[in-house]
Amino acid sequence: MKISDIEVRCCRRLPEAFDAGAFRTGDFSAFQFLAVTMKTDEGLSATTFGFAGRSAEGAGKLIADTLRPFMLGRDPRDREKAWHEFRTADRWWGHLPIYGYGPFDTLQWLLSAEAAGQPLYKYLGAYREDVPVYGSSMILSKPEDYAKEALRAKAEGLKAYKLHTPGKDLEEDLEAHRLVREAVGPDFTLMSDPVSTFNLEQAIRFGRALEALGYYWYEEPLYDEDVHALRELTRTLEIPLVGTEVLAKHPYSIAECIATRVVDRVRADVSWTGGVTGVMKTARLAEAFGVNCEIHTSIFHPAEIVNLHCCAAVKNCDFFELLYPVEGFAFGLKDPLPIENGLAKLPSRPGLGVELDWDDIDRCTVAIV
């Protein structure tokens, strides 16, 4: 079996549930993404979504020019060989963005699982059949808006809720966290993700407040590359510190982060970590050190379902993350993600296990490269 064709669609979709304020930078205008299709000489085909930053056409042209010639003619089952050869090629003046390789690696896994007649998570080696889901907020206007949204997530049966706050005023951000805890009660699981808002002193103060409020984890209060300060923060606080989602070159770049406890829990996802291979290598490395690898949202639901397969194939991940409200990101799949009572259920059909909405993808396509 050989890879015989690769199509990269550059896609843009206007948001239906969010305004510009959903980003901290205040300039959210459209979802930019890629739909990458890989075909084999034996008639198999698989498609996944890829991250594209702020320019689908720019990202699409870059990765198509680089990764299409690299992948064509390979056996998709030789994923480990491709992984290591790409690592060498990327070092020798490739230097693709962290989201470049992910969809191509994922497609190799999907084609391999399809050829084997197994859903991806079974092909990987299943640990469970469902995964608890948490809702992960966008930036909201006022502290009380987070409380209302957390109550909605709880009423919908989700197992937890995570706040991304504006980061303009520490006290205002803390007020949002207090109001959410008051609204949902003491037993509902809450997390906080300030997204690189603070310096070390502010991060310690904020973390102490989260500990008093009973938050489950504290994510990326400092930039992921701020290793010294993160290690000091992890040493100082009791609440688990989570990070590493935007460090390039997983799992190698975070081996030292795990071994020297820069953070308590690491992150990985199929978009920014090099696809399924990157996620599984990172999760297995973390497991060997007794550390959780909390799989990070890949934003777009056709990629989120791949994340779900990975979540079901590892033990050391507590939750499946979905950006919230979920319907704001529910495009690209024929049917909604299979969630019942706050648990994401794994599909039983081979490969991805669900159908893509090609009418929707066609409407979003602005170029094919």
GROMACS .gro file of C-alpha atoms in nm:
model
  369
    1MET     CA    1   0.000   0.000   0.000
    2LYS     CA    2   0.139   0.336  -0.109
    3ILE     CA    3   0.022   0.696  -0.069
    4SER     CA    4  -0.080   0.796  -0.420
    5ASP     CA    5  -0.243   1.140  -0.382
    6ILE     CA    6  -0.271   1.423  -0.128
    7GLU     CA    7  -0.515   1.714  -0.152
    8VAL     CA    8  -0.492   2.020   0.072
    9ARG     CA    9  -0.800   2.241   0.096
   10CYS     CA   10  -0.765   2.587   0.245
   11CYS     CA   11  -1.084   2.669   0.431
   12ARG     CA   12  -1.237   2.971   0.599
   13ARG     CA   13  -1.560   2.987   0.798
   14LEU     CA   14  -1.727   3.285   0.962
   15PRO     CA   15  -1.805   3.232   1.330
   16GLU     CA   16  -2.169   3.194   1.424
   17ALA     CA   17  -2.142   3.202   1.802
   18PHE     CA   18  -1.855   3.440   1.877
   19ASP     CA   19  -1.755   3.799   1.818
   20ALA     CA   20  -1.410   3.957   1.796
   21GLY     CA   21  -1.384   3.959   2.177
   22ALA     CA   22  -1.362   3.578   2.187
   23PHE     CA   23  -0.985   3.628   2.139
   24ARG     CA   24  -0.783   3.821   2.396
   25THR     CA   25  -0.642   4.023   2.107
   26GLY     CA   26  -0.994   4.129   2.011
   27ASP     CA   27  -0.963   4.039   1.645
   28PHE     CA   28  -1.141   3.706   1.600
   29SER     CA   29  -1.298   3.722   1.254
   30ALA     CA   30  -1.298   3.372   1.101
   31PHE     CA   31  -1.202   3.010   1.154
   32GLN     CA   32  -0.903   2.930   0.930
   33PHE     CA   33  -0.834   2.561   0.879
   34LEU     CA   34  -0.717   2.295   0.636
   35ALA     CA   35  -0.894   1.982   0.513
   36VAL     CA   36  -0.622   1.738   0.410
   37THR     CA   37  -0.707   1.420   0.218
   38MET     CA   38  -0.466   1.131   0.165
   39LYS     CA   39  -0.537   0.846  -0.080
   40THR     CA   40  -0.365   0.515  -0.146
   41ASP     CA   41  -0.311   0.302  -0.454
   42GLU     CA   42  -0.544   0.042  -0.300
   43GLY     CA   43  -0.842   0.279  -0.301
   44LEU     CA   44  -0.839   0.386   0.063
   45SER     CA   45  -0.894   0.752   0.150
   46ALA     CA   46  -0.893   0.952   0.472
   47THR     CA   47  -0.944   1.319   0.555
   48THR     CA   48  -0.868   1.523   0.864
   49PHE     CA   49  -0.863   1.891   0.957
   50GLY     CA   50  -0.544   2.082   1.020
   51PHE     CA   51  -0.472   2.403   1.208
   52ALA     CA   52  -0.389   2.704   0.989
   53GLY     CA   53  -0.327   2.995   1.223
   54ARG     CA   54  -0.450   3.323   1.077
   55SER     CA   55  -0.411   3.223   0.710
   56ALA     CA   56  -0.548   2.902   0.560
   57GLU     CA   57  -0.404   2.981   0.218
   58GLY     CA   58  -0.061   3.063   0.360
   59ALA     CA   59  -0.048   2.755   0.581
   60GLY     CA   60  -0.191   2.531   0.309
   61LYS     CA   61   0.064   2.634   0.048
   62LEU     CA   62   0.352   2.595   0.293
   63ILE     CA   63   0.270   2.245   0.411
   64ALA     CA   64   0.153   2.122   0.070
   65ASP     CA   65   0.480   2.230  -0.092
   66THR     CA   66   0.680   2.067   0.186
   67LEU     CA   67   0.490   1.758   0.298
   68ARG     CA   68   0.315   1.637  -0.017
   69PRO     CA   69   0.642   1.541  -0.193
   70PHE     CA   70   0.774   1.402   0.136
   71MET     CA   71   0.472   1.170   0.180
   72LEU     CA   72   0.387   1.058  -0.174
   73GLY     CA   73   0.495   0.701  -0.247
   74ARG     CA   74   0.532   0.601   0.118
   75ASP     CA   75   0.351   0.315   0.283
   76PRO     CA   76   0.124   0.483   0.542
   77ARG     CA   77   0.192   0.196   0.778
   78ASP     CA   78   0.559   0.298   0.796
   79ARG     CA   79   0.469   0.583   1.031
   80GLU     CA   80   0.773   0.556   1.255
   81LYS     CA   81   1.011   0.574   0.959
   82ALA     CA   82   0.829   0.880   0.824
   83TRP     CA   83   0.836   1.043   1.170
   84HIS     CA   84   1.214   1.016   1.206
   85GLU     CA   85   1.290   1.107   0.845
   86PHE     CA   86   1.069   1.414   0.877
   87ARG     CA   87   1.251   1.510   1.197
   88THR     CA   88   1.577   1.513   1.000
   89ALA     CA   89   1.424   1.689   0.698
   90ASP     CA   90   1.262   1.955   0.913
   91ARG     CA   91   1.592   2.031   1.084
   92TRP     CA   92   1.762   2.073   0.748
   93TRP     CA   93   1.590   2.401   0.661
   94GLY     CA   94   1.233   2.282   0.683
   95HIS     CA   95   1.138   2.439   1.015
   96LEU     CA   96   0.764   2.406   0.964
   97PRO     CA   97   0.526   2.554   1.222
   98ILE     CA   98   0.423   2.323   1.505
   99TYR     CA   99   0.095   2.243   1.328
  100GLY     CA  100   0.255   2.138   0.998
  101TYR     CA  101   0.313   1.765   1.039
  102GLY     CA  102   0.006   1.679   1.249
  103PRO     CA  103  -0.258   1.613   0.982
  104PHE     CA  104  -0.018   1.410   0.766
  105ASP     CA  105   0.080   1.183   1.053
  106THR     CA  106  -0.285   1.150   1.158
  107LEU     CA  107  -0.385   1.047   0.806
  108GLN     CA  108  -0.125   0.770   0.804
  109TRP     CA  109  -0.280   0.634   1.124
  110LEU     CA  110  -0.635   0.662   0.991
  111LEU     CA  111  -0.547   0.481   0.668
  112SER     CA  112  -0.364   0.209   0.863
  113ALA     CA  113  -0.655   0.158   1.101
  114GLU     CA  114  -0.900   0.152   0.812
  115ALA     CA  115  -0.690  -0.107   0.630
  116ALA     CA  116  -0.687  -0.315   0.948
  117GLY     CA  117  -1.067  -0.284   0.981
  118GLN     CA  118  -1.043  -0.127   1.328
  119PRO     CA  119  -1.146   0.206   1.479
  120LEU     CA  120  -0.836   0.411   1.548
  121TYR     CA  121  -0.846   0.379   1.927
  122LYS     CA  122  -0.863  -0.002   1.903
  123TYR     CA  123  -0.578   0.000   1.653
  124LEU     CA  124  -0.376   0.208   1.899
  125GLY     CA  125  -0.466  -0.024   2.186
  126ALA     CA  126  -0.780   0.078   2.372
  127TYR     CA  127  -0.789   0.159   2.742
  128ARG     CA  128  -1.155   0.270   2.764
  129GLU     CA  129  -1.473   0.314   2.563
  130ASP     CA  130  -1.571   0.664   2.681
  131VAL     CA  131  -1.397   0.972   2.820
  132PRO     CA  132  -1.530   1.248   3.052
  133VAL     CA  133  -1.575   1.582   2.874
  134TYR     CA  134  -1.507   1.932   2.998
  135GLY     CA  135  -1.614   2.261   2.843
  136SER     CA  136  -1.334   2.511   2.779
  137SER     CA  137  -1.446   2.874   2.758
  138MET     CA  138  -1.351   3.143   2.512
  139ILE     CA  139  -1.286   3.497   2.643
  140LEU     CA  140  -1.610   3.637   2.790
  141SER     CA  141  -1.701   3.999   2.856
  142LYS     CA  142  -1.778   4.002   3.229
  143PRO     CA  143  -1.703   3.784   3.534
  144GLU     CA  144  -2.070   3.693   3.573
  145ASP     CA  145  -2.079   3.562   3.215
  146TYR     CA  146  -1.844   3.280   3.318
  147ALA     CA  147  -2.076   3.183   3.602
  148LYS     CA  148  -2.372   3.162   3.366
  149GLU     CA  149  -2.176   2.956   3.115
  150ALA     CA  150  -2.042   2.719   3.381
  151LEU     CA  151  -2.397   2.658   3.504
  152ARG     CA  152  -2.503   2.579   3.148
  153ALA     CA  153  -2.215   2.333   3.105
  154LYS     CA  154  -2.306   2.165   3.433
  155ALA     CA  155  -2.675   2.146   3.335
  156GLU     CA  156  -2.577   1.983   3.004
  157GLY     CA  157  -2.402   1.708   3.197
  158LEU     CA  158  -2.041   1.802   3.123
  159LYS     CA  159  -1.802   1.680   3.390
  160ALA     CA  160  -1.598   2.000   3.431
  161TYR     CA  161  -1.552   2.357   3.309
  162LYS     CA  162  -1.237   2.561   3.240
  163LEU     CA  163  -1.204   2.939   3.236
  164HIS     CA  164  -0.997   3.145   2.991
  165THR     CA  165  -1.019   3.495   3.137
  166PRO     CA  166  -0.938   3.832   2.971
  167GLY     CA  167  -0.604   3.885   3.147
  168LYS     CA  168  -0.641   4.262   3.174
  169ASP     CA  169  -0.696   4.284   3.549
  170LEU     CA  170  -0.591   4.019   3.800
  171GLU     CA  171  -0.870   4.101   4.045
  172GLU     CA  172  -1.135   4.090   3.774
  173ASP     CA  173  -1.007   3.750   3.661
  174LEU     CA  174  -1.014   3.624   4.019
  175GLU     CA  175  -1.369   3.751   4.056
  176ALA     CA  176  -1.474   3.541   3.758
  177HIS     CA  177  -1.322   3.234   3.923
  178ARG     CA  178  -1.496   3.309   4.253
  179LEU     CA  179  -1.833   3.362   4.088
  180VAL     CA  180  -1.804   3.036   3.895
  181ARG     CA  181  -1.724   2.840   4.209
  182GLU     CA  182  -2.019   2.998   4.392
  183ALA     CA  183  -2.250   2.920   4.100
  184VAL     CA  184  -2.164   2.553   4.047
  185GLY     CA  185  -2.103   2.457   4.409
  186PRO     CA  186  -1.811   2.288   4.584
  187ASP     CA  187  -1.821   1.950   4.408
  188PHE     CA  188  -1.815   2.044   4.038
  189THR     CA  189  -1.469   2.021   3.878
  190LEU     CA  190  -1.320   2.353   3.765
  191MET     CA  191  -0.992   2.441   3.596
  192SER     CA  192  -0.820   2.771   3.519
  193ASP     CA  193  -0.617   2.861   3.208
  194PRO     CA  194  -0.490   3.221   3.219
  195VAL     CA  195  -0.287   3.162   2.897
  196SER     CA  196   0.047   3.326   2.975
  197THR     CA  197  -0.097   3.624   3.161
  198PHE     CA  198   0.126   3.670   3.464
  199ASN     CA  199   0.476   3.719   3.593
  200LEU     CA  200   0.594   3.476   3.861
  201GLU     CA  201   0.478   3.682   4.161
  202GLN     CA  202   0.131   3.731   4.013
  203ALA     CA  203   0.111   3.364   3.918
  204ILE     CA  204   0.184   3.258   4.276
  205ARG     CA  205  -0.082   3.492   4.414
  206PHE     CA  206  -0.338   3.375   4.159
  207GLY     CA  207  -0.254   3.011   4.221
  208ARG     CA  208  -0.299   3.048   4.596
  209ALA     CA  209  -0.648   3.187   4.532
  210LEU     CA  210  -0.732   2.893   4.304
  211GLU     CA  211  -0.619   2.651   4.575
  212ALA     CA  212  -0.854   2.817   4.823
  213LEU     CA  213  -1.138   2.788   4.572
  214GLY     CA  214  -1.073   2.418   4.512
  215TYR     CA  215  -0.976   2.435   4.145
  216TYR     CA  216  -0.856   2.109   3.990
  217TRP     CA  217  -0.564   2.244   3.788
  218TYR     CA  218  -0.387   2.567   3.691
  219GLU     CA  219  -0.278   2.586   3.328
  220GLU     CA  220  -0.014   2.797   3.154
  221PRO     CA  221  -0.013   3.105   3.379
  222LEU     CA  222   0.335   3.175   3.239
  223TYR     CA  223   0.470   3.118   2.890
  224ASP     CA  224   0.556   2.752   2.827
  225GLU     CA  225   0.918   2.841   2.748
  226ASP     CA  226   0.964   3.021   3.083
  227VAL     CA  227   1.113   2.706   3.233
  228HIS     CA  228   1.283   2.849   3.542
  229ALA     CA  229   0.977   3.040   3.661
  230LEU     CA  230   0.742   2.750   3.587
  231ARG     CA  231   0.959   2.512   3.787
  232GLU     CA  232   0.959   2.755   4.081
  233LEU     CA  233   0.581   2.795   4.054
  234THR     CA  234   0.531   2.417   4.050
  235ARG     CA  235   0.753   2.385   4.357
  236THR     CA  236   0.562   2.659   4.542
  237LEU     CA  237   0.199   2.563   4.476
  238GLU     CA  238  -0.002   2.255   4.566
  239ILE     CA  239  -0.252   2.285   4.281
  240PRO     CA  240  -0.127   2.086   3.978
  241LEU     CA  241   0.039   2.306   3.717
  242VAL     CA  242  -0.030   2.216   3.354
  243GLY     CA  243   0.168   2.326   3.049
  244THR     CA  244   0.387   2.251   2.741
  245GLU     CA  245   0.110   2.261   2.478
  246VAL     CA  246   0.292   2.511   2.253
  247LEU     CA  247   0.646   2.379   2.290
  248ALA     CA  248   0.771   2.258   1.953
  249LYS     CA  249   0.917   1.912   1.891
  250HIS     CA  250   0.720   1.692   2.129
  251PRO     CA  251   0.808   1.461   2.295
  252TYR     CA  252   1.178   1.551   2.297
  253SER     CA  253   1.134   1.912   2.405
  254ILE     CA  254   0.932   1.817   2.710
  255ALA     CA  255   1.137   1.524   2.834
  256GLU     CA  256   1.332   1.758   3.062
  257CYS     CA  257   1.007   1.932   3.164
  258ILE     CA  258   0.878   1.598   3.290
  259ALA     CA  259   1.202   1.471   3.441
  260THR     CA  260   1.272   1.791   3.638
  261ARG     CA  261   0.907   1.869   3.714
  262VAL     CA  262   0.880   2.199   3.531
  263VAL     CA  263   0.504   2.135   3.540
  264ASP     CA  264   0.293   1.865   3.705
  265ARG     CA  265   0.098   1.766   3.394
  266VAL     CA  266   0.195   1.801   3.030
  267ARG     CA  267  -0.012   1.871   2.721
  268ALA     CA  268  -0.031   1.725   2.369
  269ASP     CA  269  -0.279   1.720   2.081
  270VAL     CA  270  -0.292   1.594   1.724
  271SER     CA  271  -0.272   1.945   1.575
  272TRP     CA  272   0.026   2.101   1.754
  273THR     CA  273   0.219   1.791   1.869
  274GLY     CA  274   0.288   1.614   1.540
  275GLY     CA  275  -0.029   1.410   1.500
  276VAL     CA  276  -0.118   1.081   1.664
  277THR     CA  277   0.246   0.972   1.684
  278GLY     CA  278   0.344   1.286   1.874
  279VAL     CA  279   0.054   1.252   2.116
  280MET     CA  280   0.116   0.887   2.190
  281LYS     CA  281   0.492   0.931   2.233
  282THR     CA  282   0.431   1.222   2.471
  283ALA     CA  283   0.166   1.036   2.670
  284ARG     CA  284   0.381   0.722   2.705
  285LEU     CA  285   0.683   0.926   2.810
  286ALA     CA  286   0.474   1.104   3.073
  287GLU     CA  287   0.324   0.777   3.196
  288ALA     CA  288   0.671   0.636   3.260
  289PHE     CA  289   0.729   0.923   3.505
  290GLY     CA  290   0.387   0.895   3.669
  291VAL     CA  291   0.270   1.217   3.500
  292ASN     CA  292  -0.060   1.286   3.327
  293CYS     CA  293  -0.070   1.398   2.963
  294GLU     CA  294  -0.388   1.603   2.935
  295ILE     CA  295  -0.481   1.605   2.567
  296HIS     CA  296  -0.540   1.959   2.448
  297THR     CA  297  -0.825   2.068   2.220
  298SER     CA  298  -0.758   2.063   1.846
  299ILE     CA  299  -1.043   2.315   1.804
  300PHE     CA  300  -1.211   2.170   1.494
  301HIS     CA  301  -1.436   1.869   1.552
  302PRO     CA  302  -1.295   1.647   1.272
  303ALA     CA  303  -0.961   1.681   1.457
  304GLU     CA  304  -1.124   1.659   1.800
  305ILE     CA  305  -1.256   1.312   1.717
  306VAL     CA  306  -0.895   1.205   1.652
  307ASN     CA  307  -0.801   1.349   1.990
  308LEU     CA  308  -1.083   1.143   2.139
  309HIS     CA  309  -0.937   0.824   1.991
  310CYS     CA  310  -0.604   0.913   2.154
  311CYS     CA  311  -0.773   0.988   2.488
  312ALA     CA  312  -0.933   0.644   2.480
  313ALA     CA  313  -0.598   0.477   2.411
  314VAL     CA  314  -0.416   0.617   2.716
  315LYS     CA  315  -0.473   0.590   3.090
  316ASN     CA  316  -0.298   0.908   3.203
  317CYS     CA  317  -0.548   1.164   3.070
  318ASP     CA  318  -0.843   1.263   3.287
  319PHE     CA  319  -1.061   1.452   3.038
  320PHE     CA  320  -1.153   1.519   2.675
  321GLU     CA  321  -1.140   1.896   2.616
  322LEU     CA  322  -1.392   2.075   2.393
  323LEU     CA  323  -1.407   2.448   2.336
  324TYR     CA  324  -1.736   2.587   2.465
  325PRO     CA  325  -2.012   2.646   2.373
  326VAL     CA  326  -1.965   2.323   2.179
  327GLU     CA  327  -2.206   2.421   1.901
  328GLY     CA  328  -1.978   2.711   1.805
  329PHE     CA  329  -1.721   2.459   1.682
  330ALA     CA  330  -1.959   2.185   1.562
  331PHE     CA  331  -1.887   2.189   1.192
  332GLY     CA  332  -1.719   1.949   0.954
  333LEU     CA  333  -1.889   1.633   1.085
  334LYS     CA  334  -2.217   1.488   0.954
  335ASP     CA  335  -2.337   1.421   1.309
  336PRO     CA  336  -2.252   1.585   1.642
  337LEU     CA  337  -1.971   1.444   1.851
  338PRO     CA  338  -2.102   1.134   2.033
  339ILE     CA  339  -2.149   1.274   2.386
  340GLU     CA  340  -2.395   1.126   2.634
  341ASN     CA  341  -2.428   1.245   2.994
  342GLY     CA  342  -2.095   1.423   2.976
  343LEU     CA  343  -1.909   1.121   2.837
  344ALA     CA  344  -1.765   1.114   2.485
  345LYS     CA  345  -1.835   0.774   2.331
  346LEU     CA  346  -1.594   0.609   2.090
  347PRO     CA  347  -1.716   0.515   1.740
  348SER     CA  348  -1.709   0.150   1.635
  349ARG     CA  349  -1.648   0.184   1.260
  350PRO     CA  350  -1.296   0.152   1.114
  351GLY     CA  351  -1.054   0.443   1.098
  352LEU     CA  352  -1.199   0.775   1.210
  353GLY     CA  353  -1.531   0.602   1.266
  354VAL     CA  354  -1.751   0.900   1.172
  355GLU     CA  355  -1.850   1.075   0.848
  356LEU     CA  356  -1.737   1.422   0.746
  357ASP     CA  357  -1.982   1.684   0.618
  358TRP     CA  358  -1.847   1.741   0.269
  359ASP     CA  359  -2.118   1.993   0.179
  360ASP     CA  360  -1.999   2.205   0.469
  361ILE     CA  361  -1.633   2.157   0.376
  362ASP     CA  362  -1.707   2.258   0.015
  363ARG     CA  363  -1.880   2.576   0.134
  364CYS     CA  364  -1.575   2.669   0.342
  365THR     CA  365  -1.312   2.589   0.077
  366VAL     CA  366  -1.141   2.901  -0.063
  367ALA     CA  367  -0.852   2.727  -0.242
  368ILE     CA  368  -0.712   2.384  -0.320
  369VAL     CA  369  -0.334   2.365  -0.328
   0.00000   0.00000   0.00000
